[in-house]
Amino acid sequence: MNVLIWFKRDLRIHDHPALARAAELGAVLPLYIVEPEYWQLPDTSARHWAFTAEALADLRSSLGALGAPLILRVGDAVSVLDRLCRQHHIARILSHEETGNLWTYGRDRRVAAWARTAGVIWDELPQQGVIRRLASRNGWAGRRDAFTAAPQVAAPAALRAVAGVEPGAIPSARALRLPDDPCAHRQAGGRGHGLALLDSFLAHRGEPYRAAMSSPLTGERACSRLSAHLALGALSSREVVQAAAARAAERPGGRWPGALASFQSRMAWRDHFIQKLESEPQIEIRALHRAADRLRPLTPDPVRLHAWEAGETGLPFLDACMRYLRATGWLNFRMRSMVMAVASYHLWLDWRATGAVLARRFTDYEPGIHWPQVQMQAGVTGINTIRIYNPVKQGHDQDPTGAFTRRWVPELAAVPDPFLQEPWKWPGARAVLGRLYPEPIVDVTAAARAARDACWGLRKERTYREEVAEVIERHASRADPRFVNDRSPRPKRRTDAAQMSLDL
C-alpha cells in the first residue's frame, strides 16, 4: 500500500506517530504543501516563511537519509492531494491533528470532505496533549499527562519511498509574494537548532529562568527559546517535557528545582491554551465573552495603531519592546502581555487588529496560544482579571538601568536616566520631543483610568455573569497543583504573576 504523510506543524521524524505508522503500512510519500492562500493571511509573514523554509530543508535532509526525501508542492491542498493520490495510487493519508488558525481549520474540513468523496482514508493522530472533540474540561489534565508521559516514538530505521515522484523546490518568500519583512536577529529554523537550545537551556542557561524571565534584558538568554521550534513541531512537546523531567530527576542544586518546575508548568499551560482554540476555533475572531466585543471600536484608530506597531508612541519602554520584536521576532512573555495590554487599554484598540500585527511579528506564532492570550490581555474573556500594565512602571521595573530602552530608542540619548521612561517630565524635553522622538500619544494615567471604568462598567451589567459561567465551563482550568486557576474571582492570597506566562 502506498501511503501519503502530510506534514503540517510537525516538521520532524523523531516522536512522529504518523510517520511511524505509515512506515509500517508500505511505501511512503512524505509531503508538505505550500499553500499560497495561507501565506496571504493577515497573521502570516515572511519571517514565518523563512523559519519554515529552514525547517523544511532540515526535514528534507532527515527524510532523505531514511530513503524518502520530502516532497514539496505549491497549491491548494485539496487539488494537490487529489492529484498525487490519483497519480501514485494512494488510498490512505496520515497526518497529525493540527490546531491551526481558522483558515487551516476550514481547509481541513474541505480536505476531509474531499477524502470521503474520493474514497481516500485520512487518519489524523494526536501529537501533543490536546484532545480533539473534548466533551468537557473535567479530567483533561489527566489525559494530557498520560499522553506526555507515554514513551516517545522512535524514528523509522528506514523508509521505502513511492517511486517516480519529483521532489519540488522550496520556494522563496518573493515567489510567495510575501511583503518584505526584515528581521535581522531572527532565530534559525531546523531541528538541530532546536535541540541545541534544549540542551543549553537544561545544562546551564535555564538555572535563573524563574527570576530572569520577566525582563527583556535577561529573558532573551534565560528563557528556553524553544517556542518557535515547538510551534512548527521540529521538536515534539513530549520530548521537551520528558527532557525537563529527566533533568529534574537528576536533582540539580542551586536554583534549578524552581526553574525546572516553572518550565514544566508552562509546558502544561501551553497545552491548556491550545486546547481552548481546538475546542472553539472562533476564538480567533470572536471574544470569549460576547459582550466584550462591543467594548472598543471595531475599526481601530489608524494613527494609534500605526504608532504602536512602529514603536513610535512616545512611551519609551513600550516603543523599545515593539522595535525589539520587529528586529528579533521574539519578546519575553511579560513584555508580550504589556504591549498587548497597552494597545488594548491605553490606546483602546481592537484586539483582532493588534493581535494580527503581533502574530506576524512573532516567529513563534502558535495560534492556539496566541489568540487566547491576546484575548486575555485585552480583557475580553470575561474570566480573567483586568490587568492594565503601566508602561512607565514596567520600564523602571524591568529595565532599571535603561540599557534596553536606550539601545532600541536611541533618539533618547540626551535624556538623563531619571527621566528616561518619562522624557516629557525632563526640563530639557523640548530639545527632543516632537523633534527626534514623538510626544506621548496618550496620557498614561488618564487613559488607564478611562479603560478601567469602561471595562468594570461592562462587568457590572446584570447579564454579564451569566455568560461568565458558560465560559468557565467551556475553557477554564480545573483545580490542579500545576495550574493557577483562571476563574474569577481570584483568591486573595498573593500569586506569582509570572505563573500566567508562557516563556518557553
Coordinates of C-alpha atoms in Angstrom, one line a residue:
M1 CA 0.0 0.0 0.0
N2 CA 1.3 3.5 -0.9
V3 CA 0.7 5.9 2.0
L4 CA 1.0 9.7 1.9
I5 CA 2.3 11.5 5.0
W6 CA 1.1 15.1 5.1
F7 CA 3.4 17.2 7.2
K8 CA 2.0 20.4 8.6
R9 CA 3.1 21.7 12.1
D10 CA 5.1 18.5 12.8
L11 CA 8.4 19.0 10.9
R12 CA 10.5 16.2 12.4
I13 CA 11.0 12.5 12.1
H14 CA 11.5 11.8 15.8
D15 CA 8.5 11.1 18.1
H16 CA 6.3 11.3 15.0
P17 CA 3.5 8.8 15.4
A18 CA 2.0 9.4 12.0
L19 CA 5.3 8.7 10.2
A20 CA 6.0 5.6 12.3
R21 CA 2.5 4.3 11.5
A22 CA 3.0 5.0 7.8
A23 CA 6.3 3.2 7.7
E24 CA 4.6 0.1 8.9
L25 CA 2.0 0.2 6.1
G26 CA 4.1 0.4 3.0
A27 CA 5.8 2.8 0.6
V28 CA 5.5 6.4 1.8
L29 CA 5.2 9.8 0.1
P30 CA 6.2 12.5 2.6
L31 CA 4.5 15.7 1.6
Y32 CA 4.5 19.4 2.6
I33 CA 2.1 21.7 0.8
V34 CA 2.9 25.3 0.4
E35 CA -0.5 27.0 0.3
P36 CA -0.3 30.5 -1.3
E37 CA -3.7 31.5 0.1
Y38 CA -2.5 30.7 3.6
W39 CA 0.6 32.8 3.1
Q40 CA -1.5 35.9 2.2
L41 CA -3.5 35.8 5.5
P42 CA -3.1 38.8 7.9
D43 CA -1.5 36.6 10.6
T44 CA 1.4 35.2 8.4
S45 CA 4.6 36.9 7.3
A46 CA 7.9 36.5 5.5
R47 CA 9.7 35.8 8.8
H48 CA 7.4 32.8 9.4
W49 CA 8.1 31.5 6.0
A50 CA 11.9 32.0 6.3
F51 CA 11.9 30.0 9.6
T52 CA 9.6 27.3 8.0
A53 CA 11.7 27.0 4.9
E54 CA 14.8 26.3 7.1
A55 CA 12.9 23.7 9.0
L56 CA 11.7 22.1 5.7
A57 CA 15.2 21.9 4.4
D58 CA 16.3 20.2 7.6
L59 CA 13.4 17.8 7.4
R60 CA 14.1 17.0 3.8
S61 CA 17.6 16.1 4.7
S62 CA 16.5 13.8 7.6
L63 CA 13.9 12.0 5.5
G64 CA 16.3 11.7 2.6
A65 CA 18.7 9.9 5.0
L66 CA 15.9 7.4 5.7
G67 CA 15.3 6.8 2.0
A68 CA 12.3 9.0 1.2
P69 CA 13.0 12.7 0.8
L70 CA 10.4 15.3 1.5
I71 CA 8.2 16.2 -1.5
L72 CA 7.0 19.8 -1.8
R73 CA 4.1 21.1 -3.8
V74 CA 2.7 24.6 -4.1
G75 CA -1.1 25.0 -4.4
D76 CA -4.4 24.3 -2.9
A77 CA -4.3 21.3 -0.5
V78 CA -7.3 19.5 -2.0
S79 CA -6.0 19.9 -5.5
V80 CA -2.5 18.8 -4.6
L81 CA -3.7 15.8 -2.6
D82 CA -6.2 14.7 -5.2
R83 CA -3.6 14.8 -8.0
L84 CA -0.9 12.9 -6.0
C85 CA -3.3 10.3 -4.8
R86 CA -4.5 9.6 -8.4
Q87 CA -1.0 9.7 -9.9
H88 CA 0.5 7.4 -7.3
H89 CA -2.3 5.1 -6.4
I90 CA -2.6 6.3 -2.8
A91 CA -5.6 5.4 -0.8
R92 CA -4.5 6.4 2.6
I93 CA -3.2 9.7 4.1
L94 CA -1.7 10.0 7.5
S95 CA -1.1 13.3 9.4
H96 CA -1.2 14.7 12.8
E97 CA -4.1 16.7 14.2
E98 CA -3.4 20.3 13.6
T99 CA -4.7 23.1 15.8
G100 CA -4.1 26.0 13.5
N101 CA -5.8 29.2 12.7
L102 CA -9.4 29.5 11.4
W103 CA -8.2 29.2 7.8
T104 CA -6.4 25.9 8.3
Y105 CA -9.5 24.6 10.2
G106 CA -11.6 25.4 7.2
R107 CA -9.1 23.8 4.9
D108 CA -9.0 20.6 6.9
R109 CA -12.8 20.4 6.7
R110 CA -12.5 20.7 2.9
V111 CA -9.9 18.0 2.8
A112 CA -12.0 15.7 4.9
A113 CA -15.0 16.2 2.6
W114 CA -12.8 15.5 -0.5
A115 CA -11.3 12.4 1.1
R116 CA -14.8 11.0 1.8
T117 CA -15.8 11.6 -1.8
A118 CA -12.6 10.3 -3.3
G119 CA -12.6 7.1 -1.2
V120 CA -9.3 8.1 0.4
I121 CA -8.8 7.2 4.1
W122 CA -7.4 10.2 6.1
D123 CA -6.2 9.3 9.6
E124 CA -5.3 12.1 11.9
L125 CA -3.2 11.2 15.0
P126 CA -2.6 13.4 18.1
Q127 CA 0.9 14.7 18.6
Q128 CA 0.5 16.7 21.9
G129 CA -1.6 16.9 25.0
V130 CA -4.6 18.5 23.2
I131 CA -7.8 16.4 23.0
R132 CA -9.9 16.7 19.8
R133 CA -13.6 16.7 20.3
L134 CA -13.2 17.2 24.1
A135 CA -16.6 17.0 25.7
S136 CA -15.6 18.6 29.0
R137 CA -12.6 20.1 30.7
N138 CA -13.1 17.8 33.6
G139 CA -10.3 15.3 33.6
W140 CA -8.5 17.0 30.8
A141 CA -5.2 17.4 32.8
G142 CA -5.0 13.7 33.5
R143 CA -5.4 12.8 29.8
R144 CA -2.8 15.3 28.8
D145 CA -0.4 14.0 31.4
A146 CA -0.9 10.4 30.2
F147 CA 0.0 11.5 26.6
T148 CA 3.1 13.4 27.6
A149 CA 4.3 10.5 29.9
A150 CA 3.9 7.9 27.2
P151 CA 7.1 6.6 25.5
Q152 CA 8.4 8.7 22.6
V153 CA 8.0 7.1 19.2
A154 CA 11.4 6.3 17.6
A155 CA 12.1 7.5 14.0
P156 CA 11.8 4.7 11.5
A157 CA 15.0 2.9 10.7
A158 CA 14.4 3.3 7.0
L159 CA 11.6 4.3 4.6
R160 CA 10.5 2.9 1.3
A161 CA 9.7 5.7 -1.0
V162 CA 6.9 5.9 -3.5
A163 CA 8.8 5.7 -6.8
G164 CA 8.8 8.4 -9.5
V165 CA 7.9 11.5 -7.5
E166 CA 9.7 14.7 -8.4
P167 CA 10.8 16.4 -5.1
G168 CA 9.9 20.0 -5.9
A169 CA 11.8 23.1 -4.8
I170 CA 11.4 25.1 -1.6
P171 CA 10.1 28.5 -2.9
S172 CA 11.4 31.8 -1.8
A173 CA 9.4 34.4 0.1
R174 CA 9.4 36.5 -3.1
A175 CA 7.9 33.6 -5.0
L176 CA 5.1 33.5 -2.5
R177 CA 4.6 37.3 -2.9
L178 CA 5.2 37.9 0.8
P179 CA 5.8 41.6 1.8
D180 CA 9.4 42.4 2.7
D181 CA 9.9 41.7 6.4
P182 CA 13.4 42.3 7.6
C183 CA 14.2 40.5 10.8
A184 CA 18.0 40.8 11.3
H185 CA 18.1 38.8 14.5
R186 CA 15.5 36.1 13.8
Q187 CA 16.1 32.6 15.2
A188 CA 17.2 30.0 12.8
G189 CA 14.8 27.1 11.9
G190 CA 15.6 23.4 11.9
R191 CA 15.6 20.6 14.4
G192 CA 19.3 20.9 15.0
H193 CA 19.0 24.4 16.3
G194 CA 16.0 23.4 18.5
L195 CA 18.0 20.5 20.1
A196 CA 21.0 22.8 20.7
L197 CA 18.7 25.2 22.5
L198 CA 17.1 22.5 24.6
D199 CA 20.5 21.2 25.6
S200 CA 21.9 24.6 26.5
F201 CA 18.8 25.5 28.4
L202 CA 18.7 22.4 30.5
A203 CA 22.5 22.3 31.0
H204 CA 23.2 25.9 32.1
R205 CA 21.0 28.7 30.6
G206 CA 17.9 27.7 32.5
E207 CA 19.1 28.0 36.1
P208 CA 18.0 31.7 36.5
Y209 CA 14.8 31.0 34.4
R210 CA 12.3 31.9 37.1
A211 CA 14.0 35.1 38.2
A212 CA 15.2 36.3 34.8
M213 CA 12.2 35.5 32.5
S214 CA 10.4 38.8 33.2
S215 CA 12.9 41.3 31.8
P216 CA 13.6 41.6 28.1
L217 CA 17.3 42.1 29.1
T218 CA 17.7 38.8 30.9
G219 CA 14.8 36.8 29.4
E220 CA 16.5 36.5 26.0
R221 CA 19.1 34.1 27.4
A222 CA 17.3 32.6 30.4
C223 CA 14.2 31.6 28.5
S224 CA 14.4 28.3 26.6
R225 CA 13.7 30.0 23.2
L226 CA 12.1 26.7 22.1
S227 CA 8.7 28.2 21.3
A228 CA 9.3 28.6 17.5
H229 CA 10.6 25.1 17.2
L230 CA 7.6 23.8 19.2
A231 CA 5.2 25.8 17.1
L232 CA 6.4 24.2 13.9
G233 CA 6.9 20.8 15.5
A234 CA 10.6 20.5 14.9
L235 CA 10.7 19.3 18.4
S236 CA 7.7 17.4 20.0
S237 CA 6.3 18.8 23.1
R238 CA 6.5 15.4 24.7
E239 CA 10.2 15.1 24.2
V240 CA 10.7 18.6 25.7
V241 CA 8.5 17.7 28.7
Q242 CA 10.4 14.4 29.2
A243 CA 13.8 16.1 28.9
A244 CA 12.9 18.6 31.6
A245 CA 11.6 15.8 33.8
A246 CA 14.8 13.8 33.3
R247 CA 16.8 16.9 34.2
A248 CA 14.7 17.4 37.4
A249 CA 15.2 13.7 38.3
E250 CA 19.0 14.4 38.4
R251 CA 18.2 16.7 41.4
P252 CA 20.4 19.5 40.4
G253 CA 21.2 22.1 43.0
G254 CA 21.1 25.8 43.1
R255 CA 18.1 27.5 41.6
W256 CA 17.4 24.5 39.3
P257 CA 14.5 22.9 41.1
G258 CA 12.4 26.1 41.0
A259 CA 13.4 26.8 37.4
L260 CA 12.5 23.3 36.1
A261 CA 9.2 23.3 38.0
S262 CA 8.3 26.6 36.4
F263 CA 9.3 25.4 33.0
Q264 CA 7.3 22.2 33.3
S265 CA 4.3 24.2 34.5
R266 CA 4.5 26.4 31.4
M267 CA 4.6 23.4 29.1
A268 CA 1.3 22.3 30.8
W269 CA -0.1 25.8 30.3
R270 CA 0.9 25.6 26.7
D271 CA -1.4 22.6 26.1
H272 CA -4.1 24.3 28.2
F273 CA -4.3 27.3 25.9
I274 CA -4.0 25.4 22.7
Q275 CA -6.9 23.3 23.9
K276 CA -9.1 26.4 24.0
L277 CA -8.6 27.1 20.3
E278 CA -9.0 23.4 19.5
S279 CA -12.4 23.4 21.3
E280 CA -13.5 26.8 19.9
P281 CA -11.8 27.8 16.6
Q282 CA -13.9 31.0 16.6
I283 CA -11.7 32.4 19.3
E284 CA -9.6 34.0 16.6
I285 CA -12.3 36.3 15.6
R286 CA -14.8 36.5 18.4
A287 CA -14.4 37.4 22.1
L288 CA -14.8 34.6 24.5
H289 CA -17.3 36.8 26.4
R290 CA -19.5 38.0 23.6
A291 CA -20.5 41.3 25.4
A292 CA -16.8 42.3 25.4
D293 CA -16.9 42.6 21.6
R294 CA -18.7 45.9 22.0
L295 CA -16.2 47.5 24.3
R296 CA -13.9 49.0 21.7
P297 CA -14.5 50.4 18.2
L298 CA -14.2 47.5 15.7
T299 CA -12.2 49.8 13.4
P300 CA -9.1 50.8 15.3
D301 CA -7.8 54.4 15.3
P302 CA -5.3 54.2 12.4
V303 CA -2.9 56.8 13.9
R304 CA -2.7 55.0 17.2
L305 CA -2.4 51.6 15.5
H306 CA 0.5 52.7 13.3
A307 CA 2.3 54.4 16.2
W308 CA 2.0 51.3 18.3
E309 CA 3.1 48.9 15.5
A310 CA 6.1 51.2 14.5
G311 CA 7.3 51.8 18.1
E312 CA 6.6 55.5 17.9
T313 CA 4.0 56.1 20.6
G314 CA 6.3 58.3 22.7
L315 CA 6.2 55.8 25.5
P316 CA 9.9 54.7 25.6
F317 CA 9.8 51.2 27.1
L318 CA 6.7 50.2 25.0
D319 CA 8.4 51.5 21.9
A320 CA 11.7 49.7 22.7
C321 CA 9.8 46.4 23.1
M322 CA 8.0 46.8 19.8
R323 CA 11.2 47.7 17.9
Y324 CA 13.0 44.8 19.6
L325 CA 10.2 42.5 18.5
R326 CA 10.4 43.8 14.9
A327 CA 14.2 43.1 14.8
T328 CA 14.2 39.7 16.5
G329 CA 10.8 38.1 16.1
W330 CA 10.7 37.3 19.8
L331 CA 9.7 39.0 23.1
N332 CA 9.6 37.6 26.6
F333 CA 6.1 36.9 27.8
R334 CA 5.7 39.7 30.4
M335 CA 6.5 42.2 27.7
R336 CA 4.2 40.5 25.2
S337 CA 1.5 41.0 27.8
M338 CA 2.4 44.6 28.3
V339 CA 2.5 45.6 24.6
M340 CA -0.9 43.9 24.1
A341 CA -2.4 45.4 27.2
V342 CA -1.2 49.0 26.4
A343 CA -2.7 48.6 22.9
S344 CA -6.0 47.4 24.4
Y345 CA -6.4 49.7 27.3
H346 CA -4.4 52.9 27.0
L347 CA -4.7 53.1 23.2
W348 CA -8.2 51.4 23.2
L349 CA -7.5 49.4 20.0
D350 CA -9.5 46.3 19.0
W351 CA -7.7 43.1 19.9
R352 CA -8.2 41.5 16.4
A353 CA -6.2 44.2 14.7
T354 CA -3.4 44.3 17.2
G355 CA -3.4 40.5 17.6
A356 CA -2.8 40.1 13.8
V357 CA 0.2 42.6 14.0
L358 CA 1.8 40.6 16.8
A359 CA 1.1 37.3 15.1
R360 CA 3.0 38.4 12.0
R361 CA 5.9 39.6 14.2
F362 CA 6.2 36.6 16.4
T363 CA 8.4 34.0 14.7
D364 CA 7.0 31.5 17.2
Y365 CA 3.4 32.3 16.3
E366 CA 1.3 29.5 17.7
P367 CA -2.4 30.2 17.0
G368 CA -3.6 28.1 20.0
I369 CA -1.5 30.1 22.4
H370 CA -1.7 33.4 20.7
W371 CA -5.4 34.1 20.4
P372 CA -6.4 33.0 23.9
Q373 CA -3.5 35.1 25.3
V374 CA -4.4 38.1 23.1
Q375 CA -8.0 37.9 24.4
M376 CA -6.8 37.5 28.0
Q377 CA -4.5 40.6 27.8
A378 CA -7.3 42.6 26.1
G379 CA -9.7 41.8 28.9
V380 CA -12.4 40.2 26.7
T381 CA -12.5 36.6 28.1
G382 CA -14.8 37.5 31.0
I383 CA -13.0 35.1 33.3
N384 CA -9.6 36.7 33.8
T385 CA -8.9 39.7 35.9
I386 CA -8.3 43.0 34.2
R387 CA -4.5 43.6 34.0
I388 CA -3.6 47.1 32.9
Y389 CA 0.2 47.3 32.7
N390 CA 1.7 50.7 33.2
P391 CA 4.4 51.0 30.6
V392 CA 6.3 53.6 32.6
K393 CA 6.4 51.4 35.7
Q394 CA 7.3 48.3 33.6
G395 CA 10.2 50.3 32.2
H396 CA 11.5 51.1 35.7
D397 CA 10.9 47.6 37.0
Q398 CA 12.2 45.5 34.0
D399 CA 14.9 47.9 32.6
P400 CA 16.2 49.6 35.7
T401 CA 19.5 50.7 34.1
G402 CA 17.7 51.9 30.9
A403 CA 20.1 49.8 28.8
F404 CA 17.3 48.1 26.9
T405 CA 15.4 51.3 26.3
R406 CA 18.4 53.2 25.2
R407 CA 19.5 50.5 22.8
W408 CA 16.2 50.4 20.9
V409 CA 15.2 54.1 21.2
P410 CA 18.5 55.8 20.5
E411 CA 16.7 59.1 19.9
L412 CA 16.6 59.5 23.7
A413 CA 20.4 59.5 24.1
A414 CA 20.4 63.0 25.6
V415 CA 17.7 62.3 28.2
P416 CA 19.1 61.8 31.7
D417 CA 18.4 58.4 33.4
P418 CA 15.8 59.6 35.9
F419 CA 13.6 60.9 33.0
L420 CA 14.3 58.1 30.5
Q421 CA 10.9 56.4 30.9
E422 CA 9.0 59.8 31.2
P423 CA 11.0 62.2 29.0
W424 CA 8.1 64.6 29.0
K425 CA 8.9 65.4 32.6
W426 CA 12.5 66.4 31.8
P427 CA 13.1 70.1 31.8
G428 CA 15.0 69.8 28.5
A429 CA 12.3 67.8 26.8
R430 CA 11.7 70.4 24.1
A431 CA 15.0 69.6 22.5
V432 CA 13.9 66.0 21.9
L433 CA 10.1 65.6 21.9
G434 CA 8.4 66.4 18.7
R435 CA 11.8 66.7 17.0
L436 CA 13.7 63.5 17.4
Y437 CA 11.1 61.4 19.2
P438 CA 7.3 61.7 19.4
E439 CA 5.3 63.3 22.2
P440 CA 3.3 60.6 24.1
I441 CA 0.1 59.9 22.2
V442 CA -1.9 59.4 25.3
D443 CA -1.8 60.4 29.0
V444 CA -0.9 57.1 30.6
T445 CA -2.8 57.7 33.8
A446 CA -5.9 59.2 32.3
A447 CA -6.1 56.6 29.6
A448 CA -5.8 53.7 32.1
R449 CA -8.5 55.2 34.3
A450 CA -10.9 55.6 31.3
A451 CA -10.3 52.0 30.2
R452 CA -10.7 50.7 33.7
D453 CA -14.0 52.5 34.1
A454 CA -15.3 51.1 30.8
C455 CA -14.3 47.5 31.5
W456 CA -15.7 47.4 35.0
G457 CA -18.8 49.2 33.9
L458 CA -19.4 46.3 31.4
R459 CA -18.8 43.7 34.1
K460 CA -21.4 45.2 36.3
E461 CA -24.2 44.6 33.8
R462 CA -26.8 42.1 35.0
T463 CA -26.4 39.6 32.2
Y464 CA -22.6 39.7 32.2
R465 CA -22.1 37.0 34.8
E466 CA -24.5 34.6 33.3
E467 CA -22.2 34.2 30.3
V468 CA -19.1 34.1 32.5
A469 CA -20.3 30.8 33.9
E470 CA -20.6 29.3 30.4
V471 CA -17.0 30.4 29.5
I472 CA -15.7 28.9 32.7
E473 CA -17.4 25.6 31.9
R474 CA -16.0 25.5 28.4
H475 CA -12.5 26.7 28.9
A476 CA -11.3 27.4 32.5
S477 CA -8.6 25.2 34.0
R478 CA -9.7 22.9 36.8
A479 CA -8.1 22.6 40.2
D480 CA -4.6 21.2 39.7
P481 CA -1.4 22.0 41.6
R482 CA 0.4 22.8 38.3
F483 CA -2.2 25.4 37.3
V484 CA -3.2 28.7 38.6
N485 CA -6.9 28.7 38.3
D486 CA -8.0 31.4 35.9
R487 CA -11.6 31.5 37.2
S488 CA -12.9 34.7 38.6
P489 CA -12.9 35.9 41.4
R490 CA -9.3 35.0 42.3
P491 CA -8.1 34.0 45.8
K492 CA -6.8 37.0 47.8
R493 CA -3.6 35.3 48.6
R494 CA -0.6 36.7 46.8
T495 CA 0.0 34.9 43.5
D496 CA 3.0 34.8 41.2
A497 CA 2.1 36.9 38.3
A498 CA 4.6 35.1 36.2
Q499 CA 2.5 31.9 36.6
M500 CA 0.5 33.1 33.6
S501 CA 3.5 33.5 31.4
L502 CA 4.4 31.1 28.7
D503 CA 8.1 31.9 28.1
L504 CA 9.5 28.7 26.9

